[in-house]
């Protein structure tokens, strides 16, 4: 018969509140989609499909379908060959643990520390959720 075929379908769900959005979410599937704010890229050298989002709104779901064309001599265990899906993302102004800062006091440097004309400090908190090693095994 002809060449074998296989596919890997991967869904990506944003399971955080609708008021938040992940910046620069990226999923890498080892081994193509046209939509606003999304890009896909295949690296033949690394055998990796990269699926990138400029912004991924909360409470949304996206799906990527990757089709593989295999030769007659290809192994039948495509899932093992594909390997895991690695996901990296950052969500600004969101705390997954729900921890928050209730009070902040910033002391102005005193003149005796060698910086008499130091600028006034700002009271500012930046919450950031960042994942750099989220792995989903197929």
CSV table of N, CA and C in Angstrom, one decimal:
chain,number,residue,atom,x,y,z
A,1,UNK,N,0.8,-1.2,0.0
A,1,UNK,CA,0.0,0.0,0.0
A,1,UNK,C,0.8,1.2,0.0
A,2,UNK,N,0.2,2.4,0.1
A,2,UNK,CA,0.8,3.7,0.1
A,2,UNK,C,1.5,4.0,1.5
A,3,UNK,N,1.9,5.2,1.6
A,3,UNK,CA,2.6,5.7,2.8
A,3,UNK,C,1.6,5.7,4.0
A,4,UNK,N,2.1,5.5,5.1
A,4,UNK,CA,1.3,5.6,6.3
A,4,UNK,C,1.0,7.0,6.7
A,5,UNK,N,0.1,7.2,7.6
A,5,UNK,CA,-0.2,8.6,8.0
A,5,UNK,C,-0.5,8.6,9.5
A,6,UNK,N,-0.3,9.7,10.1
A,6,UNK,CA,-0.6,9.8,11.5
A,6,UNK,C,-0.9,11.3,11.8
A,7,UNK,N,-1.4,11.5,13.0
A,7,UNK,CA,-1.7,12.9,13.4
A,7,UNK,C,-1.6,13.0,14.9
A,8,UNK,N,-1.3,14.2,15.2
A,8,UNK,CA,-1.3,14.6,16.7
A,8,UNK,C,-2.2,15.8,16.8
A,9,UNK,N,-3.2,15.7,17.6
A,9,UNK,CA,-4.0,16.9,17.9
A,9,UNK,C,-3.8,17.3,19.3
A,10,UNK,N,-3.5,18.6,19.4
A,10,UNK,CA,-3.2,19.1,20.7
A,10,UNK,C,-4.1,20.3,21.0
A,11,UNK,N,-4.8,20.3,22.1
A,11,UNK,CA,-5.6,21.4,22.5
A,11,UNK,C,-4.9,22.3,23.5
A,12,UNK,N,-5.2,23.5,23.6
A,12,UNK,CA,-4.6,24.4,24.5
A,12,UNK,C,-5.7,25.2,25.1
A,13,UNK,N,-5.9,25.1,26.4
A,13,UNK,CA,-7.0,25.8,27.1
A,13,UNK,C,-6.4,26.7,28.1
A,14,UNK,N,-7.0,27.9,28.1
A,14,UNK,CA,-6.5,28.9,29.1
A,14,UNK,C,-7.5,28.9,30.3
A,15,UNK,N,-7.1,28.2,31.4
A,15,UNK,CA,-7.9,28.0,32.5
A,15,UNK,C,-7.7,29.0,33.6
A,16,UNK,N,-7.5,30.2,33.2
A,16,UNK,CA,-7.5,31.3,34.2
A,16,UNK,C,-8.6,32.3,33.8
A,17,UNK,N,-8.9,33.2,34.7
A,17,UNK,CA,-10.0,34.1,34.5
A,17,UNK,C,-10.0,34.9,33.2
A,18,UNK,N,-11.2,35.2,32.8
A,18,UNK,CA,-11.4,36.0,31.5
A,18,UNK,C,-10.8,37.3,31.6
A,19,UNK,N,-10.6,37.9,32.8
A,19,UNK,CA,-10.0,39.2,32.9
A,19,UNK,C,-8.5,39.2,32.7
A,20,UNK,N,-7.8,38.0,32.7
A,20,UNK,CA,-6.4,37.9,32.5
A,20,UNK,C,-6.1,37.4,31.1
A,21,UNK,N,-4.9,37.6,30.7
A,21,UNK,CA,-4.4,37.1,29.4
A,21,UNK,C,-3.0,36.8,29.5
A,22,UNK,N,-2.6,35.7,28.9
A,22,UNK,CA,-1.1,35.3,28.8
A,22,UNK,C,-0.5,36.0,27.7
A,23,UNK,N,0.7,36.5,28.0
A,23,UNK,CA,1.5,37.2,26.9
A,23,UNK,C,2.5,36.2,26.4
A,24,UNK,N,2.6,36.1,25.1
A,24,UNK,CA,3.6,35.3,24.4
A,24,UNK,C,3.6,33.8,24.8
A,25,UNK,N,2.4,33.2,24.7
A,25,UNK,CA,2.3,31.8,25.0
A,25,UNK,C,2.9,31.0,23.8
A,26,UNK,N,3.6,29.9,24.1
A,26,UNK,CA,4.2,29.2,23.0
A,26,UNK,C,4.1,27.7,23.4
A,27,UNK,N,3.7,26.8,22.5
A,27,UNK,CA,3.7,25.4,22.7
A,27,UNK,C,4.6,24.8,21.6
A,28,UNK,N,5.5,23.9,22.1
A,28,UNK,CA,6.4,23.2,21.1
A,28,UNK,C,6.0,21.7,21.1
A,29,UNK,N,5.6,21.2,19.9
A,29,UNK,CA,5.3,19.8,19.7
A,29,UNK,C,6.4,19.2,18.9
A,30,UNK,N,7.1,18.2,19.4
A,30,UNK,CA,8.2,17.6,18.7
A,30,UNK,C,7.6,16.7,17.6
A,31,UNK,N,8.2,16.5,16.7
A,31,UNK,CA,8.2,15.5,15.6
A,31,UNK,C,9.0,15.7,14.5
A,32,UNK,N,-1.1,23.1,10.3
A,32,UNK,CA,-0.6,24.4,10.5
A,32,UNK,C,-1.8,25.4,10.3
A,33,UNK,N,-1.6,26.4,11.1
A,33,UNK,CA,-2.9,27.0,11.5
A,33,UNK,C,-2.8,28.5,11.1
A,34,UNK,N,-3.8,29.1,10.4
A,34,UNK,CA,-3.9,30.5,10.1
A,34,UNK,C,-5.0,31.1,10.9
A,35,UNK,N,-4.6,32.0,11.8
A,35,UNK,CA,-5.5,32.7,12.7
A,35,UNK,C,-4.9,34.0,13.2
A,36,UNK,N,-5.7,35.0,13.6
A,36,UNK,CA,-5.2,36.2,14.0
A,36,UNK,C,-4.4,36.0,15.3
A,37,UNK,N,-3.2,36.5,15.4
A,37,UNK,CA,-2.4,36.5,16.6
A,37,UNK,C,-1.7,35.2,16.9
A,38,UNK,N,-1.8,34.2,15.9
A,38,UNK,CA,-1.2,32.9,16.1
A,38,UNK,C,-0.2,32.7,14.9
A,39,UNK,N,0.9,32.0,15.2
A,39,UNK,CA,1.8,31.6,14.2
A,39,UNK,C,2.3,30.2,14.5
A,40,UNK,N,2.6,29.5,13.4
A,40,UNK,CA,3.2,28.1,13.6
A,40,UNK,C,4.5,28.1,12.7
A,41,UNK,N,5.4,27.4,13.2
A,41,UNK,CA,6.7,27.3,12.5
A,41,UNK,C,7.2,25.8,12.7
A,42,UNK,N,7.7,25.3,11.6
A,42,UNK,CA,8.3,23.9,11.7
A,42,UNK,C,9.8,24.0,11.4
A,43,UNK,N,10.6,23.5,12.3
A,43,UNK,CA,12.0,23.4,12.1
A,43,UNK,C,12.4,22.0,11.7
A,44,UNK,N,12.8,21.8,10.5
A,44,UNK,CA,13.2,20.5,10.0
A,44,UNK,C,14.4,20.0,10.7
A,45,UNK,N,15.3,20.9,11.0
A,45,UNK,CA,16.6,20.5,11.7
A,45,UNK,C,16.3,20.0,13.1
A,46,UNK,N,15.4,20.6,13.8
A,46,UNK,CA,15.1,20.2,15.2
A,46,UNK,C,13.9,19.2,15.3
A,47,UNK,N,13.2,19.1,14.1
A,47,UNK,CA,12.0,18.3,14.1
A,47,UNK,C,11.0,18.8,15.1
A,48,UNK,N,10.7,20.1,15.2
A,48,UNK,CA,9.8,20.7,16.2
A,48,UNK,C,8.8,21.6,15.5
A,49,UNK,N,7.6,21.5,15.9
A,49,UNK,CA,6.5,22.5,15.4
A,49,UNK,C,6.4,23.4,16.6
A,50,UNK,N,6.5,24.8,16.3
A,50,UNK,CA,6.3,25.8,17.4
A,50,UNK,C,5.0,26.5,17.1
A,51,UNK,N,4.1,26.6,18.0
A,51,UNK,CA,2.8,27.3,17.9
A,51,UNK,C,2.8,28.4,18.9
A,52,UNK,N,2.8,29.7,18.3
A,52,UNK,CA,3.0,30.9,19.2
A,52,UNK,C,1.7,31.7,19.1
A,53,UNK,N,1.4,32.4,20.2
A,53,UNK,CA,0.3,33.3,20.3
A,53,UNK,C,0.8,34.7,20.8
A,54,UNK,N,0.4,35.7,20.1
A,54,UNK,CA,0.8,37.1,20.6
A,54,UNK,C,0.1,37.4,21.9
A,55,UNK,N,-1.1,37.0,22.0
A,55,UNK,CA,-1.9,37.2,23.3
A,55,UNK,C,-2.9,36.0,23.3
A,56,UNK,N,-3.0,35.4,24.5
A,56,UNK,CA,-4.0,34.3,24.6
A,56,UNK,C,-5.0,34.6,25.7
A,57,UNK,N,-6.2,35.1,25.3
A,57,UNK,CA,-7.1,35.6,26.3
A,57,UNK,C,-7.6,34.4,27.3
A,58,UNK,N,-7.9,34.8,28.5
A,58,UNK,CA,-8.3,33.8,29.5
A,58,UNK,C,-9.7,33.2,29.1
A,59,UNK,N,-10.0,32.0,29.6
A,59,UNK,CA,-11.3,31.3,29.4
A,59,UNK,C,-11.5,31.1,27.9
A,60,UNK,N,-10.5,30.7,27.1
A,60,UNK,CA,-10.6,30.4,25.7
A,60,UNK,C,-9.9,29.1,25.5
A,61,UNK,N,-10.2,28.5,24.3
A,61,UNK,CA,-9.7,27.2,23.9
A,61,UNK,C,-9.2,27.3,22.5
A,62,UNK,N,-8.0,26.7,22.2
A,62,UNK,CA,-7.5,26.7,20.8
A,62,UNK,C,-7.0,25.3,20.6
A,63,UNK,N,-7.1,24.8,19.3
A,63,UNK,CA,-6.6,23.5,18.9
A,63,UNK,C,-5.7,23.6,17.8
A,64,UNK,N,-4.7,22.7,17.8
A,64,UNK,CA,-3.7,22.6,16.7
A,64,UNK,C,-3.7,21.2,16.2
A,65,UNK,N,-3.9,21.0,15.0
A,65,UNK,CA,-3.8,19.7,14.3
A,65,UNK,C,-2.6,19.6,13.5
A,66,UNK,N,-1.7,18.6,13.8
A,66,UNK,CA,-0.5,18.4,13.1
A,66,UNK,C,-0.6,17.1,12.4
A,67,UNK,N,-0.5,17.1,11.1
A,67,UNK,CA,-0.6,15.8,10.3
A,67,UNK,C,0.8,15.4,9.9
A,68,UNK,N,1.1,14.1,10.1
A,68,UNK,CA,2.4,13.5,9.8
A,68,UNK,C,2.2,12.6,8.6
A,69,UNK,N,3.1,12.7,7.6
A,69,UNK,CA,3.1,11.8,6.5
A,69,UNK,C,4.3,10.9,6.6
A,70,UNK,N,4.0,9.6,6.8
A,70,UNK,CA,5.1,8.6,7.1
A,70,UNK,C,5.4,7.7,5.9
A,71,UNK,N,6.6,7.3,5.7
A,71,UNK,CA,7.0,6.4,4.6
A,71,UNK,C,6.5,5.0,5.0
A,72,UNK,N,6.6,4.1,4.1
A,72,UNK,CA,6.2,2.7,4.4
A,72,UNK,C,7.1,2.1,5.5
A,73,UNK,N,8.3,2.5,5.5
A,73,UNK,CA,9.3,1.9,6.5
A,73,UNK,C,9.2,2.6,7.9
A,74,UNK,N,8.4,3.6,8.0
A,74,UNK,CA,8.3,4.3,9.3
A,74,UNK,C,7.8,3.4,10.4
A,75,UNK,N,8.2,3.6,11.6
A,75,UNK,CA,7.8,2.8,12.7
A,75,UNK,C,6.3,3.2,13.0
A,76,UNK,N,5.5,2.3,13.6
A,76,UNK,CA,4.1,2.5,13.8
A,76,UNK,C,3.8,3.2,15.1
A,77,UNK,N,4.8,3.3,16.0
A,77,UNK,CA,4.6,4.0,17.3
A,77,UNK,C,4.9,5.5,17.1
A,78,UNK,N,3.9,6.2,16.5
A,78,UNK,CA,4.1,7.6,16.2
A,78,UNK,C,4.1,8.4,17.5
A,79,UNK,N,3.3,8.1,18.5
A,79,UNK,CA,3.2,8.8,19.8
A,79,UNK,C,4.6,8.9,20.4
A,80,UNK,N,5.3,7.8,20.5
A,80,UNK,CA,6.6,7.8,21.1
A,80,UNK,C,7.6,8.7,20.4
A,81,UNK,N,7.5,8.6,19.1
A,81,UNK,CA,8.4,9.4,18.2
A,81,UNK,C,8.1,10.9,18.4
A,82,UNK,N,6.8,11.3,18.6
A,82,UNK,CA,6.5,12.7,18.7
A,82,UNK,C,7.0,13.3,20.0
A,83,UNK,N,7.1,12.5,21.0
A,83,UNK,CA,7.6,13.0,22.3
A,83,UNK,C,6.6,13.9,23.0
A,84,UNK,N,7.0,14.6,24.1
A,84,UNK,CA,6.1,15.4,24.8
A,84,UNK,C,5.9,16.8,24.2
A,85,UNK,N,4.9,17.5,24.7
A,85,UNK,CA,4.6,18.9,24.3
A,85,UNK,C,5.1,19.7,25.4
A,86,UNK,N,6.0,20.7,25.1
A,86,UNK,CA,6.5,21.6,26.1
A,86,UNK,C,5.8,23.0,25.9
A,87,UNK,N,5.4,23.5,27.0
A,87,UNK,CA,4.6,24.8,27.0
A,87,UNK,C,5.3,25.8,27.9
A,88,UNK,N,5.5,27.0,27.3
A,88,UNK,CA,6.0,28.1,28.1
A,88,UNK,C,5.1,29.3,27.9
A,89,UNK,N,4.8,30.0,29.0
A,89,UNK,CA,4.0,31.2,29.0
A,89,UNK,C,4.2,32.1,30.2
A,90,UNK,N,3.8,33.4,30.0
A,90,UNK,CA,3.8,34.3,31.1
A,90,UNK,C,2.4,35.0,31.2
A,91,UNK,N,1.9,35.2,32.4
A,91,UNK,CA,0.6,35.9,32.5
A,91,UNK,C,0.8,37.1,33.4
A,92,UNK,N,0.9,38.3,32.9
A,92,UNK,CA,1.1,39.5,33.7
A,92,UNK,C,-0.1,39.8,34.6
A,93,UNK,N,0.2,40.4,35.7
A,93,UNK,CA,-0.8,40.8,36.7
A,93,UNK,C,-1.8,39.7,37.1
A,94,UNK,N,-1.3,38.5,37.2
A,94,UNK,CA,-2.1,37.3,37.7
A,94,UNK,C,-1.2,36.5,38.6
A,95,UNK,N,-1.8,36.1,39.7
A,95,UNK,CA,-1.1,35.2,40.7
A,95,UNK,C,-1.9,33.9,40.8
A,96,UNK,N,-1.3,32.8,40.4
A,96,UNK,CA,-2.0,31.6,40.4
A,96,UNK,C,-2.3,31.1,41.9
A,97,UNK,N,-1.4,31.5,42.8
A,97,UNK,CA,-1.6,31.1,44.2
A,97,UNK,C,-2.6,32.0,44.9
A,98,UNK,N,-3.0,33.1,44.3
A,98,UNK,CA,-3.9,34.0,44.9
A,98,UNK,C,-3.3,34.8,46.1
A,99,UNK,N,-2.0,34.7,46.2
A,99,UNK,CA,-1.3,35.5,47.2
A,99,UNK,C,-1.2,36.9,46.7
A,100,UNK,N,-1.2,37.8,47.7
A,100,UNK,CA,-1.2,39.2,47.3
A,100,UNK,C,-0.5,40.0,48.4
A,101,UNK,N,0.0,41.2,48.0
A,101,UNK,CA,0.7,42.1,48.9
A,101,UNK,C,-0.4,43.1,49.4
A,102,UNK,N,-0.6,43.2,50.7
A,102,UNK,CA,-1.6,44.1,51.3
A,102,UNK,C,-1.0,45.4,51.7
A,103,UNK,N,0.3,45.4,52.0
A,103,UNK,CA,0.9,46.6,52.4
A,103,UNK,C,2.4,46.7,52.0
A,104,UNK,N,2.8,47.8,51.6
A,104,UNK,CA,4.2,48.0,51.1
A,104,UNK,C,4.8,49.3,51.6
A,105,UNK,N,5.9,49.2,52.2
A,105,UNK,CA,6.6,50.4,52.7
A,105,UNK,C,8.0,50.4,52.1
A,106,UNK,N,8.3,51.5,51.4
A,106,UNK,CA,9.6,51.6,50.8
A,106,UNK,C,10.3,52.8,51.4
A,107,UNK,N,11.5,52.5,52.0
A,107,UNK,CA,12.2,53.6,52.7
A,107,UNK,C,13.1,54.4,51.7
A,108,UNK,N,13.1,55.7,51.9
A,108,UNK,CA,14.0,56.5,51.1
A,108,UNK,C,15.4,56.4,51.6
A,109,UNK,N,16.4,56.2,50.7
A,109,UNK,CA,17.8,56.1,51.2
A,109,UNK,C,18.2,57.4,52.0
A,110,UNK,N,18.9,57.2,53.0
A,110,UNK,CA,19.3,58.3,53.8
A,110,UNK,C,20.5,58.9,53.2
A,111,UNK,N,20.8,60.2,53.5
A,111,UNK,CA,21.9,60.9,52.9
A,111,UNK,C,23.3,60.3,53.3
A,112,UNK,N,23.3,59.6,54.4
A,112,UNK,CA,24.6,59.1,54.9
A,112,UNK,C,25.0,57.9,54.1
A,113,UNK,N,24.3,57.3,53.2
A,113,UNK,CA,24.6,56.1,52.4
A,113,UNK,C,25.4,56.5,51.2
A,114,UNK,N,25.8,57.7,51.0
A,114,UNK,CA,26.6,58.1,49.8
A,114,UNK,C,25.8,58.5,48.6
A,115,UNK,N,24.5,58.5,48.7
A,115,UNK,CA,23.6,58.9,47.6
A,115,UNK,C,22.6,60.0,48.1
A,116,UNK,N,23.1,61.2,48.3
A,116,UNK,CA,22.2,62.2,48.8
A,116,UNK,C,21.1,62.7,47.8
A,117,UNK,N,21.4,62.5,46.5
A,117,UNK,CA,20.4,63.0,45.6
A,117,UNK,C,19.7,61.8,44.9
A,118,UNK,N,19.5,60.7,45.6
A,118,UNK,CA,18.8,59.5,45.0
A,118,UNK,C,17.4,59.9,44.7
A,119,UNK,N,16.8,59.4,43.6
A,119,UNK,CA,15.4,59.7,43.3
A,119,UNK,C,14.5,59.0,44.3
A,120,UNK,N,13.3,59.5,44.4
A,120,UNK,CA,12.3,59.0,45.4
A,120,UNK,C,11.9,57.6,44.9
A,121,UNK,N,11.8,56.6,45.7
A,121,UNK,CA,11.3,55.3,45.3
A,121,UNK,C,9.8,55.3,45.0
A,122,UNK,N,9.4,54.3,44.1
A,122,UNK,CA,8.0,54.2,43.8
A,122,UNK,C,7.5,53.0,44.5
A,123,UNK,N,6.2,53.1,44.9
A,123,UNK,CA,5.5,51.9,45.5
A,123,UNK,C,4.8,51.2,44.4
A,124,UNK,N,5.3,50.1,44.0
A,124,UNK,CA,4.7,49.4,42.8
A,124,UNK,C,4.9,47.9,43.0
A,125,UNK,N,3.9,47.1,42.7
A,125,UNK,CA,3.9,45.6,42.8
A,125,UNK,C,3.6,45.1,41.4
A,126,UNK,N,4.4,44.2,40.9
A,126,UNK,CA,4.1,43.5,39.6
A,126,UNK,C,3.9,42.0,39.9
A,127,UNK,N,2.7,41.6,39.6
A,127,UNK,CA,2.4,40.1,39.7
A,127,UNK,C,2.7,39.5,38.3
A,128,UNK,N,3.3,38.3,38.4
A,128,UNK,CA,3.6,37.7,37.1
A,128,UNK,C,3.6,36.2,37.3
A,129,UNK,N,2.8,35.5,36.5
A,129,UNK,CA,2.8,34.0,36.6
A,129,UNK,C,3.6,33.6,35.3
A,130,UNK,N,4.6,32.7,35.6
A,130,UNK,CA,5.5,32.3,34.5
A,130,UNK,C,5.7,30.8,34.5
A,131,UNK,N,5.5,30.2,33.4
A,131,UNK,CA,5.8,28.7,33.3
A,131,UNK,C,6.9,28.5,32.2
A,132,UNK,N,8.0,27.9,32.6
A,132,UNK,CA,9.0,27.6,31.7
A,132,UNK,C,9.3,26.1,31.5
A,133,UNK,N,8.6,25.3,32.2
A,133,UNK,CA,8.9,23.8,32.1
A,133,UNK,C,7.6,23.0,32.2
A,134,UNK,N,6.5,23.5,31.6
A,134,UNK,CA,5.3,22.8,31.7
A,134,UNK,C,5.3,21.7,30.5
A,135,UNK,N,5.2,20.4,30.9
A,135,UNK,CA,5.4,19.4,29.9
A,135,UNK,C,4.1,18.5,29.9
A,136,UNK,N,3.6,18.2,28.7
A,136,UNK,CA,2.4,17.3,28.6
A,136,UNK,C,2.9,16.1,27.7
A,137,UNK,N,2.8,15.0,28.3
A,137,UNK,CA,3.3,13.8,27.6
A,137,UNK,C,2.1,13.2,26.8
A,138,UNK,N,2.4,12.8,25.5
A,138,UNK,CA,1.4,12.2,24.7
A,138,UNK,C,1.1,10.8,25.0
